[in-house]
Short mmCIF file of C-alpha atoms in Angstrom, two decimals:
data_model
loop_
_atom_site.label_atom_id
_atom_site.label_comp_id
_atom_site.label_asym_id
_atom_site.label_seq_id
_atom_site.Cartn_x
_atom_site.Cartn_y
_atom_site.Cartn_z
CA MET E 25 0.00 0.00 0.00
CA ARG E 26 2.83 2.40 0.75
CA LYS E 27 4.27 2.04 -2.74
CA LEU E 28 0.86 2.66 -4.27
CA ALA E 29 0.43 5.72 -2.05
CA VAL E 30 3.75 7.13 -3.31
CA GLU E 31 2.73 6.46 -6.92
CA ILE E 32 -0.58 8.25 -6.38
CA LEU E 33 1.10 11.20 -4.66
CA CYS E 34 3.63 11.49 -7.49
CA GLU E 35 0.86 11.47 -10.07
CA ILE E 36 -1.02 14.16 -8.15
CA LYS E 37 2.10 16.31 -8.01
CA ASP E 38 3.53 15.68 -11.48
CA GLU E 39 0.34 15.58 -13.52
CA ASN E 40 -1.91 17.73 -11.32
CA SER E 41 -4.35 14.82 -11.08
CA ASN E 42 -7.39 14.72 -8.82
CA SER E 43 -6.70 12.77 -5.62
CA THR E 44 -10.25 11.51 -5.19
CA ASN E 45 -10.45 10.14 -8.73
CA LEU E 46 -7.07 8.43 -8.41
CA LEU E 47 -7.97 6.87 -5.08
CA ASN E 48 -11.33 5.66 -6.34
CA LYS E 49 -9.65 4.09 -9.36
CA ASN E 50 -6.94 2.41 -7.28
CA THR E 51 -9.11 1.08 -4.45
CA LYS E 52 -11.59 -0.96 -6.49
CA ASN E 53 -9.78 -4.28 -6.07
CA ILE E 54 -8.37 -4.03 -2.55
CA SER E 55 -9.82 -4.73 0.86
CA ASP E 56 -11.74 -2.11 2.80
CA LEU E 57 -8.98 -1.96 5.42
CA ASP E 58 -6.28 -1.39 2.78
CA SER E 59 -8.46 1.22 1.09
CA LYS E 60 -8.83 3.15 4.34
CA PHE E 61 -5.09 2.91 5.00
CA LEU E 62 -4.27 4.15 1.49
CA ARG E 63 -6.68 7.07 1.78
CA GLU E 64 -5.24 8.01 5.17
CA ILE E 65 -1.70 8.07 3.79
CA VAL E 66 -2.59 10.08 0.68
CA TYR E 67 -4.95 12.58 2.30
CA GLY E 68 -2.71 12.94 5.37
CA THR E 69 0.30 13.69 3.19
CA LEU E 70 -1.65 16.20 1.11
CA GLU E 71 -2.93 17.95 4.24
CA ASN E 72 0.56 18.25 5.69
CA ARG E 73 2.62 18.88 2.55
CA VAL E 74 3.06 22.55 3.46
CA TYR E 75 5.00 21.37 6.52
CA LEU E 76 6.92 18.76 4.53
CA ASP E 77 8.24 21.13 1.84
#
């Protein structure tokens, strides 16, 4: 899940993609628990990126 989260975050940054659309597309075939974990990583990183830069 962490690798997928990094790939999604890179696509959001590099291609200015929509996070919700990317997450919806990438969580179709994974468990509910993994989906929640992935969303937490991606949204948490996006929320705190101002502090990370």
